[in-house]
Amino acid sequence: MNPYDEFDLEAGLDAAIAAAAEPDVPAPPPWRETRVVGKPLPRIDAYERVSGTAVYASDVILAGMLHAAVLRCPHAHARVTRVDATRARRMPGVRAVLTPDSPGADIPWYGGQKGPLSRLLDRHCRFQGEEVAAVAADTPYQAHDALAAITVEYEVLPFAVSIDAALDKNATPVLDGPGNRAGDPRVVERGDIASGFAAADVVVEETYSTATEIHVPIELHGCVAKWDGPSLTVWDSLQGVFPAQATLARALGLPIARVRVIGPYMGGGFGAKLDTGKYAVIAALLARETGRPVRLFMTREDTITSIGNRPGVKSTVKIGATRDGTLTAIEFRCIGSGGAYSAGGTGGVDWQPLDLYRCPNVRTVSENVFMNAGPERPFRAPGHPQGAWALEQALDTLASRLNMDPVALRLQNFTEVSQARPGQPRYSTTGLRECLTEGARTFGWDDARKAGQRGALTASARGAERGGAVRGGAERHAAERRGVGMAAGMWRGGAGGPPSTIIVRLLADGSANLNMGASDLGTGTKTVMAMVVAEELGVPLERISVEHADTGTTQYTGPSGGSKTVPTEAPAVRAAALAVKRELLALAGAQLQVDPATLSIEQGAIVGAGEGGPRLKVTEVQALRRRGVLVGVGIREPDTHGLAVNPFGAHFAEVSVNTRTGEVRVLRYVAAQESGRVMNLLTYRNQVVGAVTQGAGLALTEERVLDEVHRGRVLTRNLYEYKVPTALDVPPAPECVAIDPHDEVCNTAGAKGLGEPALIPSAAAIANAVADAIGVHIVDSPITPARVLEALARRS
């Protein structure tokens, strides 16, 4: 079975939605020239964000609110034999204690194919950080003091916190099944892999690995829960309020209509907040028991051990090509672990070798292993950066063996069809060729490659170094080697689609309100959607209000993630705004006694065709003044074009490597992205710079470290040990090249996703630049100074 057959399922769902849709309103034509959309405009909520007046979930304070804390298992694998909370219950300020024996706490969690794999508070703890008990008290300090007073006795069990240890024949099963393999390997293939390699003039093969990464958003995971009789309201830091509403209703046995989830401003998520977590159910249980609101936010240490990660993956890549660089075969094997409960350790890793480059013979094998570590969660472009790390470095090795320019090799294998999908449909647009050529031109790729022996910085890099933080002097430069590298990538998603319902209200004073259930993760979603309303209705941005995601007041949509928010919401917002526009023009036409088809909206006025035509301010439309509001409803219609919609990118990096210390500095960076229409050039650039920063973390600094020998514990539990990139770890001014192919087919906004695809090639581009500088590929991430020095020693 092809694991990507879910595309057929999605097509069937889209067909059902299309059949139920209103047939009388034709799809709007693509935008040509735009007045608002595409401009580099500041965010509509910028003042609130920078002034401190924006209210996040972690800022919510309610009258009589209690504070909760969670006691977590300190062992990688253990069984709870005894819990005694007697002392904790007697401590000052303690209002409630939740243990595995508490009524209502035996809630199924971590669903598997054969049923739940665990419980809300499970006596069998399969990773360090599993929840054992919880306390609600008057103050946070009293809650944490009470945790220390709970006596827990454990039977410590054998653990496996690495893939090799989990696969050992003597390893203790993490779950109840035999062994630790999460089912059979997933195999996808096309063509004849053996004949493909037989036809190759050059074959390269190498094994690569990426470390496990942690999301570490600025705002911690947590919520405030409050009951009003039988109804529950939760303020949560989330990427999607509606999935959280369903999760809470299911866990607590409530009708969905009795659960309201409010998502105010949020401080980042990167996939870890696509749904709520155990913390929200625990807070709700404690709030119900005490009859008071309960605030429960996790500590930074607990988020690192317990709330999710990007799984580390080991990949072996074998590629064959003819002398002119034409790929004849790709074989890709990967193995990873989603932790104790998830079988998603290698989800998405094989998409790059399956679909990015034209190759008739491809075989991928993906294996997943359970181990005693925190479960994975989707992390910005799940699986794709790990796949690109391996594939793009292998391609550079192949280019070197062929004595071929890396950009030329990728252009040689450009494709206009999606080879991984059934029937190999054409892409709506594929800007990969333009990303490669325009990115290389902007970067000055040819000149950088011709700069000569390693060690000479290009003129651009010297300028960047003068503009940045210069550390050291002549002695440092004597030990530095310069290298340039590039990598390409694509994101499997980014097309968007149903469901999404939007309401736009035009008020009598000419202002507008946008009712939208999508969360703004900090990426500027509210601003982009307000720009769509402004484009169609001519309302200035400062006169458009956008509501926070709230299951009680805003309309249903999926979570903001997978780079699907703009291509999902923008067409629905446009449809709602156009519904208002049609009604407004019809009312104005009746008042002016002209055909509404001859009218348009310009700068808050309705104007007729031709010079000297009728002109009427929106606020002078009598029917609008009488009614007070015009309401338009838009839904995201399914795509019916039958094409593959994917974003593409190509990134270019210049680095310097100090051969004495092993330090790597990224001096220059150019990211060329094709994500359809640029909706807001400023937020577009911001998304790309953020992605490059996270890519630098994958390449150079970030790694969850586990004690594989003694206790199986996480050794990088804070931001001192777990090193996210800082301003000194990224180039001072990364350049963004926006490729707009004028995709008029993908959706009525012409936009694809951006957040994920901009991250995918970034770490691999840096790794290839390091290899160019020192003459050897460092195949394991992150590229630490120690690994650089080891590689140099091996090369010598």
Coordinates of N, CA, C and O in Angstrom, one line a residue, residues 287-442:
A287 N -10.0 22.4 38.9 CA -11.0 23.5 38.9 C -12.4 23.0 39.3 O -13.1 23.6 40.1
R288 N -12.8 21.8 38.8 CA -14.1 21.3 39.1 C -14.1 20.9 40.6 O -15.1 21.1 41.3
E289 N -13.0 20.3 41.1 CA -13.0 19.8 42.5 C -13.1 21.0 43.4 O -13.7 20.9 44.5
T290 N -12.4 22.1 43.1 CA -12.3 23.2 44.1 C -13.4 24.3 43.8 O -13.7 25.1 44.7
G291 N -14.0 24.2 42.7 CA -15.0 25.3 42.4 C -14.4 26.6 42.1 O -15.1 27.6 42.2
R292 N -13.1 26.7 41.8 CA -12.4 27.9 41.5 C -11.6 27.8 40.2 O -11.2 26.7 39.9
P293 N -11.3 28.9 39.6 CA -10.5 28.9 38.4 C -9.1 28.4 38.8 O -8.6 28.6 39.9
V294 N -8.5 27.6 37.9 CA -7.1 27.1 38.1 C -6.2 27.4 37.0 O -6.5 27.3 35.8
R295 N -5.0 28.0 37.3 CA -4.0 28.3 36.3 C -2.9 27.2 36.4 O -2.4 27.0 37.5
L296 N -2.6 26.6 35.3 CA -1.5 25.6 35.2 C -0.6 25.9 34.0 O -1.1 25.6 32.9
F297 N 0.6 26.4 34.3 CA 1.6 26.5 33.2 C 2.8 25.7 33.5 O 3.2 25.7 34.7
M298 N 3.3 25.0 32.6 CA 4.4 24.1 32.8 C 5.7 25.0 33.0 O 5.8 26.1 32.5
T299 N 6.7 24.4 33.6 CA 8.0 25.0 33.7 C 8.8 24.8 32.4 O 8.4 23.9 31.6
R300 N 9.8 25.5 32.2 CA 10.7 25.3 31.0 C 11.3 23.9 31.0 O 11.3 23.3 30.0
E301 N 11.7 23.5 32.2 CA 12.3 22.1 32.3 C 11.3 21.1 31.9 O 11.6 20.1 31.2
D302 N 10.0 21.2 32.3 CA 9.0 20.2 32.0 C 8.7 20.2 30.5 O 8.4 19.2 29.9
T303 N 8.7 21.4 29.9 CA 8.4 21.4 28.4 C 9.5 20.7 27.7 O 9.2 20.1 26.6
I304 N 10.7 20.8 28.1 CA 11.8 20.2 27.4 C 11.7 18.6 27.5 O 12.0 17.9 26.6
T305 N 11.3 18.1 28.6 CA 11.2 16.7 28.8 C 9.9 16.1 28.3 O 9.9 14.9 27.9
S306 N 8.8 16.8 28.3 CA 7.5 16.2 28.2 C 6.5 16.7 27.1 O 5.5 16.0 26.9
I307 N 6.8 17.8 26.5 CA 5.7 18.3 25.6 C 6.0 18.1 24.1 O 5.1 18.5 23.3
G308 N 7.0 17.5 23.8 CA 7.2 17.1 22.3 C 8.6 17.5 21.8 O 9.4 18.1 22.5
N309 N 8.9 17.0 20.6 CA 10.2 17.3 20.0 C 10.2 16.9 18.5 O 9.2 16.3 18.0
R310 N 11.3 17.4 17.8 CA 11.5 16.9 16.5 C 12.4 15.7 16.6 O 13.5 15.8 17.1
P311 N 11.9 14.5 16.2 CA 12.7 13.3 16.4 C 14.0 13.3 15.7 O 14.1 13.7 14.5
G312 N 15.1 12.8 16.3 CA 16.3 12.5 15.7 C 16.2 11.3 14.7 O 15.4 10.4 15.0
V313 N 16.8 11.4 13.6 CA 16.7 10.4 12.5 C 18.0 10.0 12.0 O 18.9 10.9 11.8
K314 N 18.2 8.7 11.7 CA 19.4 8.3 11.0 C 19.0 7.8 9.6 O 18.1 7.0 9.5
S315 N 19.7 8.4 8.6 CA 19.3 8.1 7.2 C 20.5 7.7 6.4 O 21.6 8.3 6.5
T316 N 20.3 6.7 5.6 CA 21.3 6.2 4.7 C 20.8 6.5 3.3 O 19.7 6.1 2.9
V317 N 21.6 7.2 2.5 CA 21.3 7.7 1.2 C 22.2 7.1 0.2 O 23.5 7.1 0.3
K318 N 21.7 6.5 -0.9 CA 22.5 6.0 -2.0 C 21.9 6.6 -3.3 O 20.7 6.4 -3.5
I319 N 22.7 7.2 -4.0 CA 22.3 7.9 -5.3 C 23.2 7.5 -6.4 O 24.4 7.5 -6.3
G320 N 22.6 7.2 -7.6 CA 23.3 7.0 -8.8 C 22.9 8.0 -9.9 O 21.8 8.5 -9.9
A321 N 23.9 8.3 -10.7 CA 23.7 9.3 -11.8 C 24.6 9.0 -13.0 O 25.7 8.3 -12.8
T322 N 24.2 9.4 -14.1 CA 25.1 9.3 -15.3 C 26.1 10.5 -15.3 O 26.0 11.4 -14.4
R323 N 27.0 10.5 -16.2 CA 28.1 11.5 -16.2 C 27.6 12.9 -16.3 O 28.3 13.8 -15.9
D324 N 26.5 13.1 -17.0 CA 25.9 14.4 -17.2 C 25.1 14.9 -16.0 O 24.5 16.0 -16.0
G325 N 25.0 14.1 -14.9 CA 24.3 14.4 -13.7 C 22.9 14.0 -13.6 O 22.2 14.3 -12.7
T326 N 22.4 13.3 -14.6 CA 21.0 12.8 -14.6 C 20.9 11.7 -13.6 O 21.6 10.7 -13.6
L327 N 20.0 11.8 -12.6 CA 19.8 10.8 -11.6 C 19.1 9.6 -12.2 O 18.1 9.7 -12.9
T328 N 19.7 8.4 -11.8 CA 19.1 7.2 -12.3 C 18.5 6.4 -11.2 O 17.6 5.6 -11.4
A329 N 18.9 6.6 -9.9 CA 18.3 5.8 -8.8 C 18.6 6.5 -7.5 O 19.6 7.2 -7.3
I330 N 17.6 6.5 -6.6 CA 17.8 7.0 -5.2 C 17.2 5.9 -4.3 O 16.1 5.4 -4.4
E331 N 18.1 5.5 -3.4 CA 17.6 4.6 -2.3 C 17.8 5.3 -1.0 O 18.9 5.8 -0.7
F332 N 16.8 5.3 -0.2 CA 16.8 6.1 1.0 C 16.2 5.2 2.2 O 15.1 4.8 2.1
R333 N 17.0 5.0 3.2 CA 16.5 4.3 4.4 C 16.7 5.2 5.6 O 17.7 5.8 5.8
C334 N 15.6 5.2 6.4 CA 15.7 6.0 7.6 C 15.1 5.3 8.8 O 14.2 4.5 8.6
I335 N 15.6 5.6 10.0 CA 15.0 5.0 11.2 C 15.0 6.1 12.2 O 16.0 6.9 12.4
G336 N 14.0 6.2 13.0 CA 13.9 7.2 14.0 C 12.9 6.8 15.1 O 12.3 5.7 15.1
S337 N 12.8 7.6 16.2 CA 11.9 7.2 17.3 C 11.1 8.4 17.7 O 11.6 9.5 17.9
G338 N 9.8 8.2 17.8 CA 8.9 9.2 18.2 C 8.7 9.2 19.7 O 7.8 9.8 20.3
G339 N 9.6 8.4 20.4 CA 9.6 8.4 21.9 C 8.8 7.2 22.4 O 8.7 6.1 21.8
A340 N 8.1 7.4 23.5 CA 7.5 6.3 24.2 C 6.1 5.9 23.6 O 5.7 4.7 23.7
Y341 N 5.4 6.8 23.0 CA 4.1 6.5 22.6 C 3.8 6.7 21.1 O 2.8 6.2 20.5
S342 N 4.6 7.5 20.4 CA 4.3 7.9 19.0 C 5.1 7.0 18.1 O 6.3 6.7 18.2
A343 N 4.4 6.6 17.0 CA 5.0 5.9 15.9 C 5.4 6.8 14.8 O 5.6 6.3 13.6
G344 N 5.5 8.1 15.0 CA 5.8 9.1 14.0 C 7.2 9.5 14.0 O 7.5 10.7 13.6
G345 N 8.1 8.7 14.3 CA 9.5 9.1 14.3 C 10.1 9.5 13.0 O 11.1 10.2 12.9
T346 N 9.6 8.9 11.9 CA 10.1 9.2 10.6 C 9.1 9.8 9.6 O 9.3 9.8 8.4
G347 N 8.0 10.3 10.2 CA 6.9 10.8 9.3 C 7.4 12.0 8.5 O 8.0 12.9 9.1
G348 N 7.3 11.9 7.2 CA 7.7 13.0 6.3 C 9.1 13.0 5.9 O 9.5 13.8 5.1
V349 N 10.0 12.2 6.5 CA 11.4 12.2 6.2 C 11.7 11.9 4.8 O 12.6 12.4 4.1
D350 N 10.9 10.9 4.2 CA 11.2 10.4 2.9 C 10.6 11.3 1.8 O 10.8 10.9 0.6
W351 N 9.9 12.4 2.1 CA 9.3 13.1 1.0 C 10.3 13.8 0.1 O 10.0 13.9 -1.1
Q352 N 11.4 14.3 0.6 CA 12.3 15.0 -0.3 C 12.9 14.0 -1.3 O 12.9 14.3 -2.5
P353 N 13.4 12.8 -0.9 CA 13.9 11.9 -2.0 C 12.8 11.4 -2.9 O 13.1 11.0 -4.1
L354 N 11.6 11.3 -2.5 CA 10.5 10.8 -3.3 C 10.0 11.8 -4.3 O 9.6 11.4 -5.4
D355 N 10.1 13.1 -4.1 CA 9.4 14.1 -4.9 C 10.2 15.3 -5.4 O 9.8 15.9 -6.3
L356 N 11.3 15.6 -4.8 CA 11.9 16.9 -5.1 C 12.6 16.9 -6.5 O 12.5 17.9 -7.2
Y357 N 13.3 15.8 -6.8 CA 14.0 15.8 -8.1 C 13.5 14.7 -9.0 O 13.1 13.6 -8.5
R358 N 13.7 14.9 -10.3 CA 13.2 13.9 -11.3 C 14.1 12.7 -11.2 O 15.4 12.7 -11.4
C359 N 13.5 11.5 -10.9 CA 14.3 10.3 -10.8 C 13.3 9.1 -11.0 O 12.3 9.0 -10.3
P360 N 13.5 8.3 -12.0 CA 12.5 7.2 -12.3 C 12.6 6.0 -11.4 O 11.6 5.3 -11.3
N361 N 13.7 5.9 -10.7 CA 13.8 4.7 -9.8 C 14.1 5.1 -8.4 O 15.2 5.5 -8.1
V362 N 13.1 5.0 -7.5 CA 13.3 5.4 -6.1 C 12.7 4.4 -5.2 O 11.6 3.8 -5.5
R363 N 13.4 4.2 -4.1 CA 12.9 3.3 -3.1 C 13.2 3.9 -1.7 O 14.4 4.2 -1.5
T364 N 12.2 4.0 -0.9 CA 12.4 4.5 0.5 C 11.9 3.5 1.5 O 10.8 2.9 1.3
V365 N 12.6 3.4 2.6 CA 12.2 2.5 3.7 C 12.3 3.3 5.0 O 13.4 3.8 5.3
S366 N 11.2 3.4 5.7 CA 11.2 4.2 6.9 C 10.8 3.3 8.1 O 9.7 2.6 8.0
E367 N 11.6 3.3 9.1 CA 11.3 2.5 10.3 C 11.1 3.4 11.5 O 11.8 4.4 11.7
N368 N 10.3 3.0 12.5 CA 10.0 3.7 13.7 C 10.2 2.8 14.9 O 9.8 1.6 14.9
V369 N 10.8 3.3 15.9 CA 11.1 2.6 17.1 C 10.6 3.3 18.4 O 10.7 4.5 18.5
F370 N 10.0 2.6 19.3 CA 9.6 3.1 20.6 C 10.8 3.1 21.5 O 11.6 2.2 21.5
M371 N 11.0 4.2 22.3 CA 12.0 4.2 23.3 C 11.6 5.1 24.5 O 10.6 5.8 24.4
N372 N 12.3 5.0 25.6 CA 11.9 5.7 26.8 C 12.3 7.1 26.8 O 13.2 7.6 27.6
A373 N 11.6 7.9 26.0 CA 11.8 9.3 26.0 C 10.5 10.0 25.6 O 9.6 9.4 25.2
G374 N 10.5 11.3 25.8 CA 9.2 12.1 25.6 C 8.7 11.9 24.2 O 9.5 11.8 23.2
P375 N 7.4 11.8 24.0 CA 6.9 11.6 22.6 C 7.1 12.8 21.7 O 7.1 14.0 22.2
E376 N 7.2 12.6 20.4 CA 7.4 13.7 19.5 C 6.0 14.4 19.3 O 5.0 13.9 19.6
R377 N 6.2 15.6 18.8 CA 5.0 16.4 18.3 C 5.5 17.0 17.0 O 6.6 17.2 16.8
P378 N 4.5 17.3 16.1 CA 4.9 18.0 14.9 C 5.7 19.2 15.2 O 5.4 20.0 16.1
F379 N 6.8 19.4 14.4 CA 7.7 20.5 14.6 C 8.0 21.1 13.2 O 8.5 20.4 12.4
R380 N 7.6 22.3 13.0 CA 7.8 23.0 11.7 C 8.4 22.2 10.6 O 9.6 22.0 10.6
A381 N 7.6 21.8 9.7 CA 7.9 20.9 8.5 C 8.4 19.5 9.0 O 9.5 19.1 8.8
P382 N 7.4 18.8 9.7 CA 7.8 17.5 10.3 C 8.5 16.6 9.3 O 8.0 16.3 8.3
G383 N 9.7 16.1 9.7 CA 10.4 15.1 8.9 C 11.2 15.7 7.8 O 12.3 15.2 7.4
H384 N 10.8 16.8 7.2 CA 11.4 17.3 6.0 C 12.8 17.8 6.2 O 13.7 17.6 5.4
P385 N 13.1 18.6 7.3 CA 14.5 19.0 7.4 C 15.5 17.9 7.6 O 16.6 17.9 7.2
Q386 N 15.0 16.8 8.3 CA 15.9 15.6 8.5 C 16.2 15.0 7.2 O 17.3 14.6 6.9
G387 N 15.1 14.9 6.3 CA 15.3 14.3 5.0 C 16.2 15.1 4.1 O 17.1 14.6 3.4
A388 N 16.1 16.5 4.2 CA 16.9 17.4 3.4 C 18.3 17.3 3.9 O 19.3 17.4 3.1
W389 N 18.6 17.2 5.2 CA 19.9 17.1 5.7 C 20.7 16.0 5.1 O 21.9 16.2 4.7
A390 N 20.0 14.9 4.9 CA 20.7 13.7 4.3 C 20.8 13.9 2.8 O 21.9 13.7 2.1
L391 N 19.7 14.1 2.1 CA 19.6 14.1 0.6 C 20.5 15.2 0.1 O 21.3 15.0 -0.9
E392 N 20.4 16.4 0.6 CA 21.1 17.5 0.0 C 22.7 17.4 0.2 O 23.4 17.9 -0.6
Q393 N 23.1 16.8 1.3 CA 24.5 16.6 1.5 C 25.0 15.5 0.5 O 26.1 15.6 -0.1
A394 N 24.2 14.5 0.4 CA 24.6 13.4 -0.6 C 24.6 14.0 -2.0 O 25.5 13.6 -2.8
L395 N 23.7 14.9 -2.4 CA 23.8 15.5 -3.7 C 25.1 16.3 -3.9 O 25.6 16.3 -5.0
D396 N 25.5 17.0 -2.9 CA 26.7 17.8 -3.0 C 27.9 16.8 -3.2 O 28.9 17.1 -3.9
T397 N 27.9 15.7 -2.5 CA 29.0 14.7 -2.6 C 29.0 14.2 -4.1 O 30.0 14.0 -4.7
L398 N 27.8 13.9 -4.6 CA 27.6 13.4 -6.0 C 28.1 14.5 -6.9 O 28.9 14.2 -7.9
A399 N 27.8 15.8 -6.7 CA 28.3 16.8 -7.6 C 29.8 16.9 -7.6 O 30.4 17.1 -8.6
S400 N 30.4 16.7 -6.4 CA 31.9 16.7 -6.4 C 32.5 15.6 -7.2 O 33.4 15.7 -7.9
R401 N 31.9 14.4 -7.0 CA 32.4 13.2 -7.8 C 32.2 13.4 -9.3 O 33.0 12.9 -10.1
L402 N 31.2 14.2 -9.7 CA 30.9 14.4 -11.1 C 31.7 15.6 -11.6 O 31.6 15.9 -12.8
N403 N 32.4 16.3 -10.7 CA 33.0 17.6 -11.0 C 32.0 18.6 -11.6 O 32.2 19.2 -12.7
M404 N 30.9 18.7 -10.9 CA 29.7 19.4 -11.5 C 29.3 20.5 -10.4 O 29.4 20.2 -9.2
D405 N 28.8 21.6 -10.9 CA 28.4 22.6 -9.9 C 27.1 22.1 -9.2 O 26.2 21.6 -9.9
P406 N 27.0 22.3 -7.9 CA 25.8 21.8 -7.2 C 24.5 22.4 -7.7 O 23.5 21.7 -7.7
V407 N 24.5 23.6 -8.1 CA 23.3 24.2 -8.6 C 22.9 23.6 -10.0 O 21.8 23.2 -10.2
A408 N 23.9 23.4 -10.8 CA 23.7 22.8 -12.1 C 23.2 21.3 -12.0 O 22.3 20.9 -12.7
L409 N 23.7 20.6 -11.0 CA 23.2 19.3 -10.7 C 21.7 19.3 -10.4 O 20.9 18.4 -10.9
R410 N 21.3 20.2 -9.6 CA 19.9 20.2 -9.2 C 19.0 20.7 -10.4 O 17.9 20.2 -10.6
L411 N 19.5 21.6 -11.1 CA 18.7 22.1 -12.3 C 18.6 21.0 -13.4 O 17.6 20.9 -14.1
Q412 N 19.6 20.1 -13.4 CA 19.6 19.0 -14.4 C 18.5 18.0 -14.1 O 17.9 17.4 -15.0
N413 N 18.0 18.0 -12.8 CA 17.0 17.0 -12.4 C 15.7 17.7 -12.0 O 15.0 17.2 -11.1
F414 N 15.5 18.9 -12.5 CA 14.2 19.6 -12.2 C 13.0 18.8 -12.8 O 13.1 18.2 -13.9
T415 N 11.9 18.9 -12.1 CA 10.7 18.2 -12.5 C 9.5 19.1 -12.4 O 9.5 19.9 -11.5
E416 N 8.5 18.9 -13.3 CA 7.3 19.7 -13.2 C 6.1 18.9 -12.8 O 5.0 19.3 -12.8
V417 N 6.4 17.6 -12.4 CA 5.3 16.7 -11.9 C 5.6 16.2 -10.5 O 6.8 16.1 -10.1
S418 N 4.6 15.9 -9.7 CA 4.7 15.4 -8.4 C 4.8 13.8 -8.5 O 3.8 13.2 -8.7
Q419 N 6.0 13.3 -8.4 CA 6.2 11.9 -8.7 C 5.7 11.0 -7.5 O 5.5 9.8 -7.7
A420 N 5.5 11.6 -6.3 CA 5.1 10.8 -5.2 C 3.6 10.6 -5.1 O 3.2 9.8 -4.3
R421 N 2.9 11.3 -5.9 CA 1.4 11.3 -5.8 C 0.9 10.3 -6.8 O 1.5 10.2 -7.9
P422 N -0.2 9.7 -6.6 CA -0.8 8.8 -7.6 C -1.1 9.5 -8.9 O -1.7 10.6 -8.9
G423 N -0.7 9.0 -10.0 CA -0.9 9.6 -11.3 C 0.1 10.7 -11.7 O 0.0 11.2 -12.8
Q424 N 1.0 11.0 -10.7 CA 2.0 12.0 -11.0 C 1.4 13.3 -11.6 O 1.7 13.7 -12.7
P425 N 0.6 14.0 -10.9 CA 0.0 15.2 -11.4 C 1.0 16.3 -11.6 O 2.0 16.3 -10.9
R426 N 0.7 17.2 -12.5 CA 1.6 18.4 -12.6 C 1.4 19.3 -11.4 O 0.4 19.4 -10.8
Y427 N 2.5 20.1 -11.1 CA 2.4 21.1 -10.1 C 1.6 22.3 -10.7 O 1.7 22.6 -11.9
S428 N 0.9 23.0 -9.8 CA 0.2 24.2 -10.3 C 1.2 25.2 -10.7 O 1.1 25.9 -11.8
T429 N 2.3 25.4 -10.0 CA 3.5 26.1 -10.4 C 4.6 25.4 -9.7 O 4.5 24.9 -8.5
T430 N 5.8 25.4 -10.3 CA 7.0 24.9 -9.6 C 8.1 25.9 -9.8 O 8.7 26.0 -10.9
G431 N 8.3 26.7 -8.7 CA 9.3 27.8 -8.8 C 10.7 27.3 -8.5 O 11.6 28.2 -8.2
L432 N 11.0 26.0 -8.4 CA 12.3 25.6 -8.0 C 13.4 26.1 -8.9 O 14.4 26.5 -8.4
R433 N 13.1 26.0 -10.2 CA 14.1 26.5 -11.1 C 14.5 27.9 -10.9 O 15.7 28.3 -10.8
E434 N 13.4 28.8 -10.7 CA 13.7 30.2 -10.4 C 14.4 30.4 -9.1 O 15.2 31.3 -8.9
C435 N 14.0 29.6 -8.1 CA 14.6 29.7 -6.8 C 16.1 29.4 -6.9 O 17.0 30.1 -6.3
L436 N 16.5 28.4 -7.7 CA 17.9 28.1 -7.9 C 18.6 29.2 -8.6 O 19.7 29.6 -8.2
T437 N 18.1 29.6 -9.7 CA 18.8 30.6 -10.6 C 18.8 32.0 -9.9 O 19.9 32.6 -9.9
E438 N 17.7 32.5 -9.4 CA 17.6 33.8 -8.8 C 18.3 33.8 -7.5 O 19.0 34.8 -7.2
G439 N 18.2 32.8 -6.7 CA 19.0 32.7 -5.5 C 20.5 32.7 -5.7 O 21.2 33.4 -5.0
A440 N 20.9 32.0 -6.7 CA 22.3 31.9 -7.0 C 22.8 33.3 -7.5 O 23.9 33.8 -7.2
R441 N 22.0 34.0 -8.3 CA 22.4 35.3 -8.8 C 22.5 36.3 -7.7 O 23.5 37.1 -7.6
T442 N 21.5 36.3 -6.8 CA 21.5 37.3 -5.7 C 22.7 37.0 -4.8 O 23.3 37.9 -4.3

